[in-house]
XYZ file of C-alpha atoms in Angstrom:
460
model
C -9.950 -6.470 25.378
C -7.083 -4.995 23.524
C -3.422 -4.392 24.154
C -2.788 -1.629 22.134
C -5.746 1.113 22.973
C -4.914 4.644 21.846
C -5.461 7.765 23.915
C -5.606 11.196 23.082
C -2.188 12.888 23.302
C -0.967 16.263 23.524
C 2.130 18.136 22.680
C 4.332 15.587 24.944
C 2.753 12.462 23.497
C 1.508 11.194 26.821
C -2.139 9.832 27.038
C -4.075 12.800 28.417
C -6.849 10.875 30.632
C -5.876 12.005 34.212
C -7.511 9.141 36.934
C -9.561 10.218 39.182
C -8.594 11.796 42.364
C -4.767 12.558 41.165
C -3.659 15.168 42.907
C -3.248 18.272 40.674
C 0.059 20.428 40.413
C -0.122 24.289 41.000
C -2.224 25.940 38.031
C -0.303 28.856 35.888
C -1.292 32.138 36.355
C -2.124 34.131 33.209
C 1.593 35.590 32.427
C 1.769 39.632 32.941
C 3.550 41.945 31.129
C 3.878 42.790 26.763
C 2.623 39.730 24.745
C 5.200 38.719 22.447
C 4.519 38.871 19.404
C 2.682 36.036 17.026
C 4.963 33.580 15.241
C 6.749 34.789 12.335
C 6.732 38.561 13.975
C 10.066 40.558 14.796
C 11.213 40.653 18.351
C 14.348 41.017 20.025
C 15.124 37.359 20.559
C 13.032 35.848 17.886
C 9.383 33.795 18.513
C 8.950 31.079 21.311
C 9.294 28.135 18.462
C 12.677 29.139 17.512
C 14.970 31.788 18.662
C 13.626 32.713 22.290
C 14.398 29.226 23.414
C 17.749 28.075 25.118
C 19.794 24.746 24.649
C 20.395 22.723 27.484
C 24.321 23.461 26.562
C 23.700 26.686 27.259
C 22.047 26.377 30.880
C 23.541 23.462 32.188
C 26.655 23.342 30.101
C 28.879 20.173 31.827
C 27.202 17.159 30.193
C 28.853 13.325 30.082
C 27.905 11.246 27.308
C 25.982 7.578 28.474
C 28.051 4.639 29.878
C 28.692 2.013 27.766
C 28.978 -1.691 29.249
C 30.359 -3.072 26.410
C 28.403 -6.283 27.597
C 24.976 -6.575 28.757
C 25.357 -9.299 31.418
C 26.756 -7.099 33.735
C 23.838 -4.716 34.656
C 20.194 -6.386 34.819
C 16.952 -6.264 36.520
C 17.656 -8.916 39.784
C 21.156 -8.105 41.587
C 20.703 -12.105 42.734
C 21.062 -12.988 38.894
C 24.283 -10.388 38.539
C 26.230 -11.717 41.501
C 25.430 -15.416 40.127
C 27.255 -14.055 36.843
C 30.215 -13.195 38.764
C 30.762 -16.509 40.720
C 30.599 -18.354 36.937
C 33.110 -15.907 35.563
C 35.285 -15.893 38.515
C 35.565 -19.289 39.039
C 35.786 -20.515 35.136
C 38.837 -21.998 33.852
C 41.174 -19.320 31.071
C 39.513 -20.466 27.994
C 35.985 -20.592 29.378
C 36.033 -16.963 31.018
C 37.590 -15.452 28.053
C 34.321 -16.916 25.959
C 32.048 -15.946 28.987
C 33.603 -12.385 29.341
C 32.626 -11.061 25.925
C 35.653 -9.040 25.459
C 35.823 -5.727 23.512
C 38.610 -3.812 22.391
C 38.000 -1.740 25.783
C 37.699 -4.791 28.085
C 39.189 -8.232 27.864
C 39.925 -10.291 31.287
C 43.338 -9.076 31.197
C 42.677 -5.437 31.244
C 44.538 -3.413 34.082
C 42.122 -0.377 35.189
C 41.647 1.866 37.525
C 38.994 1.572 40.310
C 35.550 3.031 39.987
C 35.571 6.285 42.494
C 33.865 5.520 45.652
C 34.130 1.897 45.029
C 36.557 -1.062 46.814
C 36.391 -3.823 43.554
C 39.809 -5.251 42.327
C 42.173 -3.604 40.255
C 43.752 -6.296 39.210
C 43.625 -8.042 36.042
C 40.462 -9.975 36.329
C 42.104 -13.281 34.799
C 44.659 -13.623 37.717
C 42.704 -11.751 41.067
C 38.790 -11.525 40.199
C 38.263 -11.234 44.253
C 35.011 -10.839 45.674
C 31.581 -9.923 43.636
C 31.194 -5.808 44.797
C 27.783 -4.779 45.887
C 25.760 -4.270 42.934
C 24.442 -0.907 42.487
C 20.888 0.669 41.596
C 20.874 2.646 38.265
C 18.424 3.995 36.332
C 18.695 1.819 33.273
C 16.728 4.292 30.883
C 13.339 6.252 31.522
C 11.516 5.261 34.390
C 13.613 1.705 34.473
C 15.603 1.041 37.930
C 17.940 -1.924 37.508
C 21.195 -2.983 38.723
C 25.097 -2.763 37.999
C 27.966 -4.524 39.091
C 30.101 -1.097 40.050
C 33.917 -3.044 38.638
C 35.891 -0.671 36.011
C 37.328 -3.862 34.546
C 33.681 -5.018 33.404
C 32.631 -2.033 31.486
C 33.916 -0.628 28.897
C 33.120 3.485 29.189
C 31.941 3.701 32.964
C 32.327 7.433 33.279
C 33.934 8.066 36.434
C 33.791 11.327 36.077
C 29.833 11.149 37.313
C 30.440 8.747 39.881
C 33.018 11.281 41.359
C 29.921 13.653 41.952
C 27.010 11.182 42.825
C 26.031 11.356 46.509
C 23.278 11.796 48.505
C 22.761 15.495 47.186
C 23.458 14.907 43.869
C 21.021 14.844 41.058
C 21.128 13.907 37.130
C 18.999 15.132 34.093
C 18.957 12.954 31.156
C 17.733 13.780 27.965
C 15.459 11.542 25.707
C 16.350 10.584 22.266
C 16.127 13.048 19.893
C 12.573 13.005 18.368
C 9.654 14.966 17.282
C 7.908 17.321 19.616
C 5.037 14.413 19.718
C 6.897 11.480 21.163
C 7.228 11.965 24.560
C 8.903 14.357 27.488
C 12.546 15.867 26.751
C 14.143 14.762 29.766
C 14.160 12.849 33.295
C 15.471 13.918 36.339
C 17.127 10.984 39.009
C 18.789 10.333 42.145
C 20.583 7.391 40.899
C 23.489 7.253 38.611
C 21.765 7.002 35.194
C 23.146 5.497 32.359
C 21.933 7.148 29.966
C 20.064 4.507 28.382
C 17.568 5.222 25.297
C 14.514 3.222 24.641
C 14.771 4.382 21.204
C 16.859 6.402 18.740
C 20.574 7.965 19.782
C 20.801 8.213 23.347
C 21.346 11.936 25.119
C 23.637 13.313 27.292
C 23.195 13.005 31.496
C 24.094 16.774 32.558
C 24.761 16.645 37.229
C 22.981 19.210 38.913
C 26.268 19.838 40.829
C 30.120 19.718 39.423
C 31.182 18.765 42.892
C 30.090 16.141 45.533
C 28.442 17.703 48.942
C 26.137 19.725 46.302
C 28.680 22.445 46.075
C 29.180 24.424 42.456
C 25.866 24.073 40.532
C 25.762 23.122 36.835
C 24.729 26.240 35.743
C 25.475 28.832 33.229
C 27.685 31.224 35.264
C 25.375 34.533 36.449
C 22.165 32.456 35.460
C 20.948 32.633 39.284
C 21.905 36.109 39.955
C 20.573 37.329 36.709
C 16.552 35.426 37.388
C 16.530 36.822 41.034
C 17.379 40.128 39.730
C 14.949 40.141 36.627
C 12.284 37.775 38.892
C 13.290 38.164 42.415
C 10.666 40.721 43.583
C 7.915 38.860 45.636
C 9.452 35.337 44.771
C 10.023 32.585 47.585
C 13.470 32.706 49.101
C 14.335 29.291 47.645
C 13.034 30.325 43.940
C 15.999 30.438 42.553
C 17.975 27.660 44.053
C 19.899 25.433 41.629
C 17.541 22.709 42.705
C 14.470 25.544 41.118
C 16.154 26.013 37.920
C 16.612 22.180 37.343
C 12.964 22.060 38.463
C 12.100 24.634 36.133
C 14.124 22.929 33.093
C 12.105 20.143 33.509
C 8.596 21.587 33.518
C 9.773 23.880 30.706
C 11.770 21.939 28.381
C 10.343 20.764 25.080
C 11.747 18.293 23.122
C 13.704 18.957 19.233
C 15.607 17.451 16.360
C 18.560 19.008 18.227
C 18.009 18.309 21.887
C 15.676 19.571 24.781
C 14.925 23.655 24.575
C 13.915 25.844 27.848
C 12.375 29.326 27.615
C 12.972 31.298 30.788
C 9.892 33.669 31.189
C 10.174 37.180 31.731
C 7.365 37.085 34.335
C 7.420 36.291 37.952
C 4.723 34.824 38.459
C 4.956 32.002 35.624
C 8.486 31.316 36.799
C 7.057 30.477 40.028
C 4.073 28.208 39.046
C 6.655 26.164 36.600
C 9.447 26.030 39.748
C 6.308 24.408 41.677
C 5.313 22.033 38.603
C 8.576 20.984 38.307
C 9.369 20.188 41.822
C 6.687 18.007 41.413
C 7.662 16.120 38.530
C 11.117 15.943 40.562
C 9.320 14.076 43.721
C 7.275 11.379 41.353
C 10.470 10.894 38.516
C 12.972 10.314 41.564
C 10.101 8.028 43.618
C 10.383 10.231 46.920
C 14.281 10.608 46.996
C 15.909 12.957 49.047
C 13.175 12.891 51.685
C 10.506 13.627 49.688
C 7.100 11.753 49.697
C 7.021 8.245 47.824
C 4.249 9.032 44.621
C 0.712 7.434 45.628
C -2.359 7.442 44.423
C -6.322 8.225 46.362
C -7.255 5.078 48.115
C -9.683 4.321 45.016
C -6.860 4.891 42.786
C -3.998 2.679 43.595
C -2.922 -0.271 41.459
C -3.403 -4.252 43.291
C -2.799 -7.524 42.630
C -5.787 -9.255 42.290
C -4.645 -12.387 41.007
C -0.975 -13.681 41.816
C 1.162 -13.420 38.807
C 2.674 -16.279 37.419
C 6.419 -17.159 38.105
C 7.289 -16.620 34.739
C 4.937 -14.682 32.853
C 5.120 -14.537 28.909
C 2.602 -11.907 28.088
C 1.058 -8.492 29.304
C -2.215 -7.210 27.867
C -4.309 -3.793 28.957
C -8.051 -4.704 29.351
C -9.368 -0.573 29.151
C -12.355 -1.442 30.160
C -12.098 -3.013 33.091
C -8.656 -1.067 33.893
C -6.605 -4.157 34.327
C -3.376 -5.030 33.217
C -3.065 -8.612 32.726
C -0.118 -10.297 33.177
C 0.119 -13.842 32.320
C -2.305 -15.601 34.373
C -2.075 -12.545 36.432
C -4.306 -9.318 37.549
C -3.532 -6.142 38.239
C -6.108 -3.204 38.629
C -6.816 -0.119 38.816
C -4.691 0.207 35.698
C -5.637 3.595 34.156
C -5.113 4.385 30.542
C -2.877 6.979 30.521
C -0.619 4.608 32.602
C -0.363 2.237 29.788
C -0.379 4.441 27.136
C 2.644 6.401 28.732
C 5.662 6.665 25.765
C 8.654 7.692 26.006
C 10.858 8.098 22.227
C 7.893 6.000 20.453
C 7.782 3.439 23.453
C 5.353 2.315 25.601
C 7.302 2.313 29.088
C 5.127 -0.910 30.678
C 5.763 -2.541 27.807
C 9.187 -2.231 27.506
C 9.657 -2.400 31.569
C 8.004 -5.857 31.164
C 9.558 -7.437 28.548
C 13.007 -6.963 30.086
C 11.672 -8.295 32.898
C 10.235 -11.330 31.367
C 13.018 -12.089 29.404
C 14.966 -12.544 32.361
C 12.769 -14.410 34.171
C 12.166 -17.223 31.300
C 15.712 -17.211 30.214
C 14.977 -15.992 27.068
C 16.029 -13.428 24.830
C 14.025 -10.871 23.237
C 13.443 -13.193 19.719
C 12.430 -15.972 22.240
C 15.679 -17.923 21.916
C 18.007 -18.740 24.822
C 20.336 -16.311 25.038
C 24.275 -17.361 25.696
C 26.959 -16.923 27.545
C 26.282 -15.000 31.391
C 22.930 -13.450 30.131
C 21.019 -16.895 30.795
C 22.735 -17.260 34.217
C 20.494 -16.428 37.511
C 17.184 -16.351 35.582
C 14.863 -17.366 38.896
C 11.312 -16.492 37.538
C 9.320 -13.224 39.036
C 10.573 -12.495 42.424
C 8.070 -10.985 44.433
C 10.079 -6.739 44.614
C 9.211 -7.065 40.827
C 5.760 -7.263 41.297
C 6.452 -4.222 44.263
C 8.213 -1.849 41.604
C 5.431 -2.350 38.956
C 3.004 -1.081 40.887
C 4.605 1.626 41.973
C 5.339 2.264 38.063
C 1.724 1.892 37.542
C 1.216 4.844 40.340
C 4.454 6.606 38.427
C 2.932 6.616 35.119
C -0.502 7.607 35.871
C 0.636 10.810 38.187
C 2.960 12.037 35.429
C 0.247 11.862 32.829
C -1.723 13.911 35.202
C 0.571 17.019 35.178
C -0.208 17.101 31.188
C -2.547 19.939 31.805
C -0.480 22.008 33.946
C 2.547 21.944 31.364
C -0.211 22.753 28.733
C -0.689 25.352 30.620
C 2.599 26.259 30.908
C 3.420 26.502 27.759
C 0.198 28.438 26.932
C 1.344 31.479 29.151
C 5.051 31.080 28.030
C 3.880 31.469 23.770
C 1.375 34.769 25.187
C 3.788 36.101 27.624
C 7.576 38.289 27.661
C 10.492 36.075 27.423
C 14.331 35.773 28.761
C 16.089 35.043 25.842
C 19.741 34.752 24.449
C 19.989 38.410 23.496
C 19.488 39.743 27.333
C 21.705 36.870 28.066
C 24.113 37.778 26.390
C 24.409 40.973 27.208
C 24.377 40.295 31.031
C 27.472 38.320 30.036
C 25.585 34.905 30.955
C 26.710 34.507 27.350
C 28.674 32.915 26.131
C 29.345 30.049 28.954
C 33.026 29.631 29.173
C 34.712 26.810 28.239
C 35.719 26.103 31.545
C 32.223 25.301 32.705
C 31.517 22.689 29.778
C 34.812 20.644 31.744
C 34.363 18.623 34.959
C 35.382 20.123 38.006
C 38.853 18.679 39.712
C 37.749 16.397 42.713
C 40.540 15.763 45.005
C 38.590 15.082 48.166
C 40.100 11.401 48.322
C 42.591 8.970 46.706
C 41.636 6.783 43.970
C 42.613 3.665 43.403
C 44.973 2.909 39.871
C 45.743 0.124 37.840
C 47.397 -2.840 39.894
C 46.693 -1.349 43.240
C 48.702 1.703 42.142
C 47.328 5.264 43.310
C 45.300 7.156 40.839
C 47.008 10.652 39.834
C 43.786 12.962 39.519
């Protein structure tokens, strides 16, 4: 039995053991057209490794940097334990809410803010008119890690509204990883829900919207991008190749992690653009669990993770038996547990891991050195409610299906070093380049009132 098995990894960093029976994304056709030339040769726009690839600033150039709570009580794993938070605040006496609060030079209870867009909490000061505990919202907390957050402006300190102005039903995010080498994991994620921009490790990365306007009206792309792949790639493409939806699918099959952030090539062949597009829209279906209509991710009958012995109501420990494919949890049993499930990093970090632990800690009361924790972090801790059990399983099913597109983006990435390439040069000279500075600003969103300071209306 071990808990720290090591699998073979490729260029992402992902164990490379597909399970059985995992459905397998579209293969990529050998690329047409010149080869480019080896590493280290002359071309145009330089070889794949350096100069031939394109910044993420430079395809999807409006990025917002990652909330900042300013206090970790108010976003956790069980919305039960968050609203329990607010009742202690709200109903504590001056001095103890001011020790409860953990105020910052953002956020004290006497700060007078405006109202998150789209949502009805107070705007008054918080010492004098708390009112009612708002609906706490799911987030994605981090790769892979759906928690909640109480939505209140006067909680947390850098909420961005500018990205809750655009997130609706049409609306999604990509969020780069922490800056690492090539070896440690995928560049980016791609969500439905309002991400915060969380990093497991290292300096957290920007979250860049798929749309600069709610309704999923003016994409997040370089201005001309589009037009310029249909024209260069249109040909015998599918009609919805080229969709901003294709390009963000395409960024995420594509993109490679660097020491400066996540770099896309954009292939000078057809055929590879449209075996990536599919690749990525797959990735997009398992990353965002079935969002937007799409199919929840699920394993072969064989395949799929169960409980096979109840797990305790407040486990302490998680261990990976690989050779019985079990994940043991406490005095608990899970199984089928492949090993590229558990062996799944993200930045340096195993994701179960780290998805338990939080977990755990809030379901002991216990912090992550094993002391109590103070203040509104130990309120609400209830032991392992039974959805927790529900979302690790279908993490389990998550992990494993990702791992199994490693060979496609291997193969990917094989055609993209032998074939022709898109790069700066071209577009610069089809004027895609240099994006102006206009697109690197959010767009003005006047489609409602917001709510200011003191019940005041919000100039936008």
């Amino acid at each position: 039995m071990t808990a720290h098995g090591t699998a073979a990894a490729g260029d992402d960093g992902n164990a490379r053991s597909s399970p059985p029976g995992t459905p397998r994304p579209p293969d990529v056709p050998s690329p047409q057209g010149t080869p480019r030339p080896p590493d280290g040769a002359s071309s145009p726009d330089g070889p794949l490794s350096q100069d031939g690839l394109l910044s993420l600033d430079e395809l999807m150039p409006w990025s917002v940097r990652p909330l900042r709570t300013g206090r970790a009580w108010v976003s956790g794993p069980d919305p039960v334990a968050l609203r329990a938070r607010w009742e202690r605040l709200a109903a504590a006496g001056p001095a103890e809410q001011e020790r409860l609060f953990a105020a910052s030079r953002s956020r004290t209870p006497h700060s007078s803010v405006a109202a998150l867009p789209g949502r009805s909490a107070g705007t008054g000061r918080f010492a004098r008119t708390p009112g009612p505990c708002p609906d706490p919202v799911r987030i994605l907390h981090g790769p892979y890690d759906e928690q909640w957050l109480l939505p209140d402006h006067r909680l947390i300190d850098a909420a961005r509204p500018e990205l809750w102005r655009v997130t609706d039903g049409r609306q999604l995010f990509a969020v780069e990883h922490s800056s690492a080498p090539e070896d440690s994991g995928p560049a980016l994620s791609v969500t439905a829900l309002l991400p915060d921009g969380h990093s497991p490790a290292g300096r957290p990365g920007r979250i860049r919207p798929l749309y600069r306007r709610p309704g999923g009206t003016e994409p997040n792309l370089a201005p001309g991008l589009t037009e310029l792949l249909r024209g260069r790639l249109g040909g015998t493409a599918e009609p919805d190749a080229f969709t901003p939806e294709a390009v963000l699918a395409w960024v995420l099959a594509a993109a490679r992690p660097s020491a400066t952030g996540p770099r896309v090539p954009l292939p000078a062949d057809a055929a590879v653009w449209s075996s990536g597009v599919a690749l990525g829209r797959e990735l997009i279906r398992l990353q965002s669990r079935g969002a937007r209509g799409g199919e929840r991710p699920r394993l072969p009958g064989g395949r799929r993770p169960y409980v096979r012995a109840a797990l305790p109501a407040r486990p302490t420990g998680l261990v990976h038996e690989a050779g019985d494919e079990a994940l043991v949890v406490g005095d608990g049993r899970i199984s089928p547990v492949p090993a590229a499930a558990w062996e799944f990093t993200v930045g340096g970090v195993r994701v179960l891991e780290l998805w338990f632990g939080r977990r755990a800690a809030a379901a002991t009361g216990r912090g992550p050195d094993g002391a109590p924790p103070d203040g509104l972090d130990a309120v609400g801790a209830r032991g392992w409610p039974r959805e927790w059990t529900s979302e690790l399983l279908e993490l389990i099913t998550v992990l494993a299906l990702l791992d199994g597109t490693a060979g496609p983006r291997k193969q990917l990435w094989a055609a993209l070093e032998a074939g022709p390439l898109i790069g700066p040069a071209e577009l610069r000279t089809a004027g895609v380049l240099p994006v102006p500075p206009s697109a690197r600003r959010p767009a003005s969103v006047l489609g409602h009132q917001e709510e200011g300071p003191e019940g005041q209306f919000a100039l936008l």
